Amino acid sequence: MKRLLVVRFSAMGDVAMTVPVLYSLATQYPELEITVLSRANFRPLFEKLPENVTFKAADLRGKHKGILGLTRLFRELRPYKFDAIADLHNVLRTRFLRTCFWLYGKKTASIQKGRKEKKQLVRSVNKIRKPLKTSFTRYEEVFTRLGLPLTLHFSSIYGEGKGNFELIRPLTGEKKQEKWVGIAPFAQHTGKIYPLPLMEKVVALLNAKSGIRLFFFGGGKKETEILQGWEKKFPGTFALPGKLKMPEELVLMSYLDVMISMDSANMHMASLVHTPVISIWGATHFWCGFMGWGQKEEQAIQMDLPCRPCSVFGNKPCLRKDYACLNGILPEKIVQETERLLKKNEEKDID
């Protein structure tokens, strides 16, 4: 096999989780030419991978929309002469593309998402409570079925170092002796968002401590307004929306000492630059397989409730109507865990 097409659209977090697997694939098969097909705005996630990985953008809302658009996309891809297609998404769009290549005699394999086990884990009665395969393992299995077995190994998109600080210095200034803590308080669905009044208390408690500087991550009009409000209310904090693009955000994340995040894309982005994450889980659970790369379960903050998890993606309404899984987490618990992790990192640096 010489040329491989890897397909993954969907949300940023899911796409980010392909990076450690693709790094492992690219380094273990340096002769393999790997093309990643995804949405254009995800390109920065793959720019630091080995040279045998290239990126192809799909315009799923424009010229590649619908059956005609996907047919056009297939015609654009055919000249690359791929030997095999790895479908890491397995939805209608990718099945169509996969079938087109299969009809031309190309080898294909697709992700097995484990929908049955996930339904058993999140159903309201007779839950089967056990950890499921991670997405990293499910991605790896696709390549194994294509005859490309892997040993997953990955530290950071920046190797053993950090990003180019010169890209963020004009905005952040020097780091000096302070600890930098990122806070990413938003997620796509309500079931994954720690209540903002409680998160604001976390901000207040951390900002009151000396030697800690807070950076707020988010995007969109409403999120930007909230984060800018916190920036004005708490001196020395920094709201990032609109000030950095993804490549610079990744650089900044690499210099954070800790990231506080929901079960969201920011958890995965921080994981890709080897930054410790305190993740907060509500309706969802890392047992579904979506914990960030290299992150530890002991750094996940969650309530032990019989109804959890009730959703794979956090998009279902709360059966209890009170989101106790999130409202029951004390801000002091998050601050305590942040201080513990900062201290642990400091002791590691001394050693």
CSV table of C-alpha atoms in Angstrom, one decimal:
chain,number,residue,atom,x,y,z
A,1,MET,CA,0.0,0.0,0.0
A,2,LYS,CA,1.4,3.4,-1.0
A,3,ARG,CA,-1.5,5.9,-0.7
A,4,LEU,CA,-4.1,6.1,2.0
A,5,LEU,CA,-7.2,8.4,2.3
A,6,VAL,CA,-8.4,9.0,5.9
A,7,VAL,CA,-11.9,10.5,6.2
A,8,ARG,CA,-13.3,12.2,9.3
A,9,PHE,CA,-15.7,15.1,9.4
A,10,SER,CA,-18.0,15.8,12.4
A,11,ALA,CA,-17.1,17.9,15.5
A,12,MET,CA,-13.7,19.3,16.3
A,13,GLY,CA,-13.2,17.0,19.3
A,14,ASP,CA,-13.8,13.9,17.3
A,15,VAL,CA,-11.4,15.1,14.6
A,16,ALA,CA,-8.8,16.1,17.2
A,17,MET,CA,-8.8,12.5,18.5
A,18,THR,CA,-7.6,11.2,15.2
A,19,VAL,CA,-4.3,13.1,15.6
A,20,PRO,CA,-2.4,10.8,18.0
A,21,VAL,CA,-3.5,7.8,15.9
A,22,LEU,CA,-2.4,9.4,12.6
A,23,TYR,CA,0.9,10.5,14.2
A,24,SER,CA,1.5,6.9,15.2
A,25,LEU,CA,0.6,5.7,11.7
A,26,ALA,CA,2.8,8.2,9.9
A,27,THR,CA,5.8,7.5,12.0
A,28,GLN,CA,5.5,3.7,11.9
A,29,TYR,CA,4.8,3.6,8.1
A,30,PRO,CA,7.0,6.5,6.8
A,31,GLU,CA,6.7,5.2,3.2
A,32,LEU,CA,2.9,5.6,3.4
A,33,GLU,CA,1.4,8.7,1.8
A,34,ILE,CA,-1.5,9.7,4.0
A,35,THR,CA,-4.2,12.2,3.0
A,36,VAL,CA,-6.6,13.4,5.7
A,37,LEU,CA,-10.0,14.5,4.4
A,38,SER,CA,-11.9,16.8,6.7
A,39,ARG,CA,-13.4,20.3,7.1
A,40,ALA,CA,-11.2,23.2,6.2
A,41,ASN,CA,-11.2,24.8,9.6
A,42,PHE,CA,-9.6,21.7,11.1
A,43,ARG,CA,-6.5,21.9,9.0
A,44,PRO,CA,-4.3,23.4,11.8
A,45,LEU,CA,-4.7,20.2,13.9
A,46,PHE,CA,-2.7,18.3,11.3
A,47,GLU,CA,-0.1,20.9,10.2
A,48,LYS,CA,2.5,19.6,12.7
A,49,LEU,CA,2.2,15.9,11.8
A,50,PRO,CA,5.0,14.2,9.9
A,51,GLU,CA,5.7,15.1,6.2
A,52,ASN,CA,3.9,12.1,4.9
A,53,VAL,CA,0.6,13.4,6.1
A,54,THR,CA,-1.2,16.0,3.9
A,55,PHE,CA,-4.6,17.6,4.3
A,56,LYS,CA,-7.5,17.9,1.9
A,57,ALA,CA,-10.5,20.1,2.7
A,58,ALA,CA,-14.1,19.1,2.0
A,59,ASP,CA,-16.6,21.9,1.5
A,60,LEU,CA,-19.7,20.1,2.8
A,61,ARG,CA,-21.8,23.2,2.9
A,62,GLY,CA,-20.8,24.4,-0.5
A,63,LYS,CA,-19.5,22.6,-3.6
A,64,HIS,CA,-19.4,19.2,-1.9
A,65,LYS,CA,-22.9,19.4,-0.4
A,66,GLY,CA,-25.4,16.6,-1.1
A,67,ILE,CA,-25.1,13.6,-3.5
A,68,LEU,CA,-24.0,15.8,-6.4
A,69,GLY,CA,-21.4,17.5,-4.2
A,70,LEU,CA,-20.1,14.3,-2.9
A,71,THR,CA,-19.9,12.9,-6.4
A,72,ARG,CA,-17.8,16.0,-7.3
A,73,LEU,CA,-15.6,15.4,-4.3
A,74,PHE,CA,-15.0,11.8,-5.3
A,75,ARG,CA,-14.0,12.9,-8.8
A,76,GLU,CA,-11.5,15.3,-7.2
A,77,LEU,CA,-10.1,12.6,-5.1
A,78,ARG,CA,-9.7,9.9,-7.8
A,79,PRO,CA,-6.6,11.4,-9.4
A,80,TYR,CA,-4.7,10.8,-6.1
A,81,LYS,CA,-4.8,7.1,-6.9
A,82,PHE,CA,-5.5,6.0,-3.3
A,83,ASP,CA,-4.9,2.3,-2.6
A,84,ALA,CA,-7.2,2.2,0.4
A,85,ILE,CA,-9.7,4.3,2.3
A,86,ALA,CA,-10.0,4.5,6.1
A,87,ASP,CA,-13.5,5.8,7.1
A,88,LEU,CA,-13.1,7.1,10.7
A,89,HIS,CA,-16.6,8.6,10.7
A,90,ASN,CA,-19.0,6.0,9.2
A,91,VAL,CA,-22.0,8.2,8.4
A,92,LEU,CA,-24.1,8.6,5.2
A,93,ARG,CA,-21.6,11.0,3.6
A,94,THR,CA,-18.5,8.9,4.3
A,95,ARG,CA,-20.4,5.7,3.4
A,96,PHE,CA,-21.2,7.2,0.0
A,97,LEU,CA,-17.5,8.1,-0.6
A,98,ARG,CA,-16.4,4.8,0.7
A,99,THR,CA,-18.7,2.9,-1.6
A,100,CYS,CA,-17.6,4.9,-4.6
A,101,PHE,CA,-14.0,3.9,-4.0
A,102,TRP,CA,-15.0,0.3,-3.3
A,103,LEU,CA,-16.8,0.1,-6.7
A,104,TYR,CA,-13.4,1.0,-8.2
A,105,GLY,CA,-11.8,-1.9,-6.5
A,106,LYS,CA,-10.2,0.0,-3.6
A,107,LYS,CA,-9.8,-1.5,-0.2
A,108,THR,CA,-11.9,0.1,2.5
A,109,ALA,CA,-12.5,-0.1,6.3
A,110,SER,CA,-14.7,1.9,8.6
A,111,ILE,CA,-15.0,2.6,12.3
A,112,GLN,CA,-17.2,0.4,14.5
A,113,LYS,CA,-18.7,2.9,16.9
A,114,GLY,CA,-20.1,0.4,19.5
A,115,ARG,CA,-23.5,1.9,19.4
A,116,LYS,CA,-25.1,-1.0,21.2
A,117,GLU,CA,-22.8,-0.9,24.2
A,118,LYS,CA,-23.1,2.9,24.4
A,119,LYS,CA,-26.9,2.6,24.4
A,120,GLN,CA,-26.6,0.0,27.2
A,121,LEU,CA,-24.4,2.4,29.2
A,122,VAL,CA,-26.6,5.5,28.9
A,123,ARG,CA,-30.1,3.9,29.1
A,124,SER,CA,-32.2,4.9,32.1
A,125,VAL,CA,-32.8,1.4,33.4
A,126,ASN,CA,-30.6,-1.7,33.6
A,127,LYS,CA,-27.5,0.2,32.7
A,128,ILE,CA,-24.4,-1.9,31.9
A,129,ARG,CA,-21.8,0.3,33.7
A,130,LYS,CA,-18.4,-0.5,32.3
A,131,PRO,CA,-15.7,1.4,30.4
A,132,LEU,CA,-15.9,1.0,26.7
A,133,LYS,CA,-13.2,1.2,24.0
A,134,THR,CA,-11.8,4.7,23.5
A,135,SER,CA,-12.1,6.4,20.1
A,136,PHE,CA,-8.4,6.1,19.8
A,137,THR,CA,-8.7,2.3,19.9
A,138,ARG,CA,-11.6,2.3,17.5
A,139,TYR,CA,-9.6,4.4,15.1
A,140,GLU,CA,-6.6,2.2,15.5
A,141,GLU,CA,-8.7,-0.9,14.7
A,142,VAL,CA,-9.7,0.6,11.3
A,143,PHE,CA,-6.1,0.7,10.2
A,144,THR,CA,-5.4,-2.8,11.5
A,145,ARG,CA,-8.2,-4.0,9.3
A,146,LEU,CA,-6.5,-2.4,6.4
A,147,GLY,CA,-3.3,-4.3,7.2
A,148,LEU,CA,-1.6,-1.5,9.1
A,149,PRO,CA,-1.4,-2.6,12.7
A,150,LEU,CA,-0.2,0.2,15.1
A,151,THR,CA,1.3,0.8,18.5
A,152,LEU,CA,-0.1,4.1,19.6
A,153,HIS,CA,2.5,6.6,20.8
A,154,PHE,CA,2.2,10.3,20.9
A,155,SER,CA,3.2,13.2,23.2
A,156,SER,CA,2.4,16.5,21.5
A,157,ILE,CA,2.0,18.0,18.1
A,158,TYR,CA,5.1,20.0,19.1
A,159,GLY,CA,7.1,16.8,19.9
A,160,GLU,CA,8.8,17.1,23.3
A,161,GLY,CA,8.7,20.9,23.4
A,162,LYS,CA,6.1,23.6,23.1
A,163,GLY,CA,4.7,25.9,20.4
A,164,ASN,CA,6.5,29.0,19.1
A,165,PHE,CA,6.0,31.5,21.9
A,166,GLU,CA,6.7,34.4,19.5
A,167,LEU,CA,3.3,33.8,18.0
A,168,ILE,CA,1.5,34.8,21.3
A,169,ARG,CA,4.0,37.0,23.0
A,170,PRO,CA,2.5,40.3,21.6
A,171,LEU,CA,-0.8,39.3,23.2
A,172,THR,CA,0.2,37.6,26.4
A,173,GLY,CA,3.5,39.2,27.3
A,174,GLU,CA,6.1,37.1,29.1
A,175,LYS,CA,5.1,34.3,31.3
A,176,LYS,CA,7.6,35.0,34.1
A,177,GLN,CA,7.0,33.0,37.3
A,178,GLU,CA,3.2,32.9,37.3
A,179,LYS,CA,1.1,29.8,36.6
A,180,TRP,CA,-1.2,30.0,33.6
A,181,VAL,CA,-4.6,28.3,33.9
A,182,GLY,CA,-7.0,28.1,31.0
A,183,ILE,CA,-10.7,27.9,31.5
A,184,ALA,CA,-13.0,26.6,28.7
A,185,PRO,CA,-16.5,26.7,30.3
A,186,PHE,CA,-18.6,25.9,27.2
A,187,ALA,CA,-19.7,22.8,25.3
A,188,GLN,CA,-22.1,22.2,22.5
A,189,HIS,CA,-24.9,20.8,24.7
A,190,THR,CA,-26.3,21.9,28.1
A,191,GLY,CA,-25.7,18.5,29.6
A,192,LYS,CA,-22.0,19.1,29.4
A,193,ILE,CA,-21.8,22.7,30.6
A,194,TYR,CA,-21.0,23.4,34.3
A,195,PRO,CA,-23.5,26.1,35.4
A,196,LEU,CA,-22.0,29.5,34.6
A,197,PRO,CA,-22.7,31.1,38.0
A,198,LEU,CA,-20.7,28.2,39.6
A,199,MET,CA,-17.9,28.5,37.1
A,200,GLU,CA,-17.8,32.2,37.8
A,201,LYS,CA,-17.2,31.4,41.4
A,202,VAL,CA,-14.3,29.1,40.3
A,203,VAL,CA,-12.9,32.1,38.4
A,204,ALA,CA,-13.3,34.3,41.5
A,205,LEU,CA,-11.6,31.8,43.8
A,206,LEU,CA,-8.6,31.2,41.4
A,207,ASN,CA,-8.2,34.8,40.5
A,208,ALA,CA,-7.9,35.7,44.2
A,209,LYS,CA,-4.9,33.5,44.6
A,210,SER,CA,-1.5,35.1,43.9
A,211,GLY,CA,0.7,33.8,41.1
A,212,ILE,CA,-2.1,32.5,38.9
A,213,ARG,CA,-3.2,34.1,35.6
A,214,LEU,CA,-6.5,33.0,33.9
A,215,PHE,CA,-7.2,32.7,30.2
A,216,PHE,CA,-10.8,32.2,29.0
A,217,PHE,CA,-11.4,30.1,25.9
A,218,GLY,CA,-14.6,30.1,23.8
A,219,GLY,CA,-16.2,31.5,20.7
A,220,GLY,CA,-19.5,32.8,19.3
A,221,LYS,CA,-21.3,36.0,20.2
A,222,LYS,CA,-22.9,34.9,23.5
A,223,GLU,CA,-19.9,33.1,24.8
A,224,THR,CA,-17.7,36.1,23.9
A,225,GLU,CA,-19.9,38.5,25.8
A,226,ILE,CA,-19.8,36.3,28.9
A,227,LEU,CA,-16.0,35.9,28.8
A,228,GLN,CA,-15.4,39.5,28.2
A,229,GLY,CA,-17.7,40.3,31.2
A,230,TRP,CA,-15.5,38.0,33.4
A,231,GLU,CA,-12.4,39.8,32.0
A,232,LYS,CA,-13.8,43.2,33.1
A,233,LYS,CA,-14.9,41.8,36.5
A,234,PHE,CA,-11.7,40.0,37.4
A,235,PRO,CA,-8.5,42.0,37.0
A,236,GLY,CA,-5.6,40.3,35.3
A,237,THR,CA,-7.8,37.7,33.5
A,238,PHE,CA,-7.8,37.4,29.7
A,239,ALA,CA,-10.7,36.6,27.4
A,240,LEU,CA,-9.4,35.1,24.2
A,241,PRO,CA,-12.4,35.0,21.7
A,242,GLY,CA,-11.6,36.9,18.6
A,243,LYS,CA,-7.9,37.5,19.5
A,244,LEU,CA,-6.3,34.3,18.4
A,245,LYS,CA,-6.8,31.8,15.6
A,246,MET,CA,-6.5,28.1,16.2
A,247,PRO,CA,-2.8,27.8,15.5
A,248,GLU,CA,-2.1,30.5,18.1
A,249,GLU,CA,-4.6,29.0,20.5
A,250,LEU,CA,-2.8,25.7,20.4
A,251,VAL,CA,0.5,27.5,21.1
A,252,LEU,CA,-1.0,29.2,24.1
A,253,MET,CA,-2.5,26.0,25.4
A,254,SER,CA,1.0,24.4,25.2
A,255,TYR,CA,2.2,27.0,27.8
A,256,LEU,CA,-0.7,26.5,30.2
A,257,ASP,CA,0.1,24.7,33.4
A,258,VAL,CA,-3.5,23.5,33.6
A,259,MET,CA,-6.6,23.6,31.5
A,260,ILE,CA,-10.1,23.4,33.1
A,261,SER,CA,-12.5,22.2,30.5
A,262,MET,CA,-15.8,20.5,29.9
A,263,ASP,CA,-16.1,17.4,27.8
A,264,SER,CA,-15.5,19.5,24.8
A,265,ALA,CA,-13.1,20.2,21.9
A,266,ASN,CA,-10.9,22.3,24.2
A,267,MET,CA,-10.2,19.3,26.3
A,268,HIS,CA,-8.9,17.5,23.2
A,269,MET,CA,-6.9,20.5,21.9
A,270,ALA,CA,-5.1,20.9,25.2
A,271,SER,CA,-4.4,17.1,25.2
A,272,LEU,CA,-2.7,17.4,21.8
A,273,VAL,CA,-0.1,19.8,23.2
A,274,HIS,CA,0.5,17.7,26.4
A,275,THR,CA,-1.2,20.1,28.8
A,276,PRO,CA,-2.9,18.5,31.9
A,277,VAL,CA,-6.7,18.9,31.8
A,278,ILE,CA,-9.1,19.0,34.7
A,279,SER,CA,-12.2,17.8,32.9
A,280,ILE,CA,-15.8,18.3,34.2
A,281,TRP,CA,-18.4,15.7,33.3
A,282,GLY,CA,-22.1,15.9,33.6
A,283,ALA,CA,-24.6,14.0,31.5
A,284,THR,CA,-21.7,12.3,29.7
A,285,HIS,CA,-18.9,10.0,31.0
A,286,PHE,CA,-15.4,9.2,29.9
A,287,TRP,CA,-16.4,5.5,29.9
A,288,CYS,CA,-18.0,6.3,26.5
A,289,GLY,CA,-14.5,6.6,25.2
A,290,PHE,CA,-14.0,10.3,24.7
A,291,MET,CA,-11.4,11.2,27.3
A,292,GLY,CA,-8.6,13.4,26.0
A,293,TRP,CA,-5.4,11.8,24.9
A,294,GLY,CA,-3.1,11.0,27.8
A,295,GLN,CA,-5.4,12.5,30.4
A,296,LYS,CA,-5.9,10.7,33.7
A,297,GLU,CA,-9.3,9.7,35.1
A,298,GLU,CA,-8.3,11.0,38.5
A,299,GLN,CA,-8.3,14.5,37.0
A,300,ALA,CA,-11.9,14.1,35.9
A,301,ILE,CA,-14.5,15.7,38.2
A,302,GLN,CA,-17.9,14.2,38.3
A,303,MET,CA,-20.8,13.2,40.5
A,304,ASP,CA,-21.4,9.5,41.2
A,305,LEU,CA,-25.1,9.3,40.4
A,306,PRO,CA,-27.1,6.2,39.3
A,307,CYS,CA,-28.6,8.1,36.3
A,308,ARG,CA,-25.1,8.8,34.9
A,309,PRO,CA,-24.3,8.7,32.1
A,310,CYS,CA,-27.6,9.5,30.5
A,311,SER,CA,-26.2,10.6,27.2
A,312,VAL,CA,-23.3,9.9,24.9
A,313,PHE,CA,-23.1,13.4,23.6
A,314,GLY,CA,-24.9,15.4,26.3
A,315,ASN,CA,-27.7,16.4,24.0
A,316,LYS,CA,-30.6,14.7,25.9
A,317,PRO,CA,-32.8,16.6,28.4
A,318,CYS,CA,-32.2,15.8,32.1
A,319,LEU,CA,-34.6,13.1,33.3
A,320,ARG,CA,-34.4,14.6,36.8
A,321,LYS,CA,-35.0,18.1,35.5
A,322,ASP,CA,-32.3,19.5,37.8
A,323,TYR,CA,-28.9,18.5,36.2
A,324,ALA,CA,-27.7,17.4,39.6
A,325,CYS,CA,-24.7,15.9,37.9
A,326,LEU,CA,-23.4,19.4,37.3
A,327,ASN,CA,-25.1,21.5,39.9
A,328,GLY,CA,-23.8,19.1,42.6
A,329,ILE,CA,-20.1,19.8,41.8
A,330,LEU,CA,-18.8,22.4,44.2
A,331,PRO,CA,-16.6,25.2,42.8
A,332,GLU,CA,-14.2,24.6,45.7
A,333,LYS,CA,-13.7,21.0,44.4
A,334,ILE,CA,-12.5,22.3,41.1
A,335,VAL,CA,-10.2,24.9,42.7
A,336,GLN,CA,-8.8,22.2,45.0
A,337,GLU,CA,-8.0,19.9,42.1
A,338,THR,CA,-6.4,22.8,40.2
A,339,GLU,CA,-4.1,23.6,43.1
A,340,ARG,CA,-3.2,20.0,43.5
A,341,LEU,CA,-2.3,19.6,39.9
A,342,LEU,CA,-0.3,22.8,39.9
A,343,LYS,CA,1.6,21.7,42.9
A,344,LYS,CA,2.2,18.2,41.3
A,345,ASN,CA,3.5,19.8,38.1
A,346,GLU,CA,5.8,22.1,40.1
A,347,GLU,CA,7.3,19.2,42.0
A,348,LYS,CA,7.8,17.3,38.7
A,349,ASP,CA,9.7,20.3,37.3
A,350,ILE,CA,11.9,20.4,40.4
A,351,ASP,CA,12.7,16.7,40.1
